[in-house]
Amino acid sequence: MSFNLPAFRRKWSCRGYMSVGAAMVTVALGLADRAEARKYGAPLDIFGIAAPRPRATVHSANTSGKIPLPRPRPEDAPKAPAKASDEAPAETDGKPSADKPGATKPAEAAPPPEKQASACRLALTEEIAIAPSIPDIRGPGACGGEDLVRLEAIVLPDKRKVAVKPAAILRCTMASAIADWVRKDVVPLAASLGSTISDLDNFDSFECRGRNRVVGALLSEHGKANAIDVRAIKLANGQSLGLTDRTMSREVRERVLHSVCSRFSTVLGPGSDWYHEDHIHLDLAQRRNDYRICQWNVWDPLPQVAPLLPAERPEEAPPREVAAKPEAKPETRPETKPETTQGVDDEAAEKSPVPADNPAAEGHKAQPHKPATKKRR
């Protein structure tokens, strides 16, 4: 029987026995160190199977049995800030302090900051116009505006007030332009007519709509509170200056035309379109290159038309009773009527002059006279 090492290894492998031996050695070493490992806590002991760590013995240095106290605070040390919770709220006469809210009164929210007034609002004082400020308007689309006022009256230099009827809702800049126009241009015009201005007829001011009230048109300046329509200017003597009235003096209307076209960027009146035949449109629209529109034709006065009534009755006319008396019916006359009529006709023929050279007249004299008969009508 032959025996060699390679054959033995193939038949009797000891690799498994060597592995079992290594495992037994590892277990033995682990049991030997287990007692030492009990002194320390397992860092990854998530199931709590490790032995609890023994507590170290506390050795007290105080042999007298008294609890040691901290050292007293030095006098020169800075004082610590007092806490608000440690101090009691100061009370005067049983009332809480004014700077701290009471226990039952909740803290009030800070009011919103007030809107700063514009330069126009500061300049438009009560010495110029009665125009209180109103809140901003935010309408549909781009309607509305900011810095709005309600123009109720214009104060003249002599402290008299010109009422705006009805009150107009405008931007402050537009209201200021209207006040300057009335104070500097309209007042001298009224003085030249021997009176003073009393009212301004406001036909329309703020209204959220398109131009000329056409649906879908561009937003009008009225929708931006930047326009006003004026129909007439009323004087203190009762006279009304209709700006489109053709019976008014042409010179007066032309003076108003020149004054408004020099102050406003848009002026529309008769001749611009048929929407402005009975009033004047004024606004301060901003355009490129400061472009202005002034379309107002001052028509000539209407021609004098003959009256429809008949002329007055002349003084030399007979009384109406005689003229309206019915004509009497012809009566039966006696046989002597032709003679009487013949005598009257002869007298009339003698009184009427007849030229001597008229042959018809001579023949008329030669012919025998026929009795005149009255014709019925």
PDB file of C-alpha atoms in Angstrom, residues 25 133 140 169 172 175 251 332 357 366:
ATOM      1  CA  VAL A  25     -10.033  29.369  20.139  1.00  0.00           C
ATOM      2  CA  SER A 133     -59.731 115.122  -0.695  1.00  0.00           C
ATOM      3  CA  PRO A 140     -62.806  98.153 -13.428  1.00  0.00           C
ATOM      4  CA  ILE A 169     -64.813 114.603  -8.901  1.00  0.00           C
ATOM      5  CA  CYS A 172     -56.066 117.566  -7.991  1.00  0.00           C
ATOM      6  CA  ALA A 175     -59.277 120.874 -10.262  1.00  0.00           C
ATOM      7  CA  GLU A 251     -66.910 137.931 -29.426  1.00  0.00           C
ATOM      8  CA  THR A 332    -136.710 145.688 -53.728  1.00  0.00           C
ATOM      9  CA  ASP A 357    -108.292 165.267 -76.493  1.00  0.00           C
ATOM     10  CA  ALA A 366    -122.404 161.514 -76.776  1.00  0.00           C
TER      11      ALA A 366
END
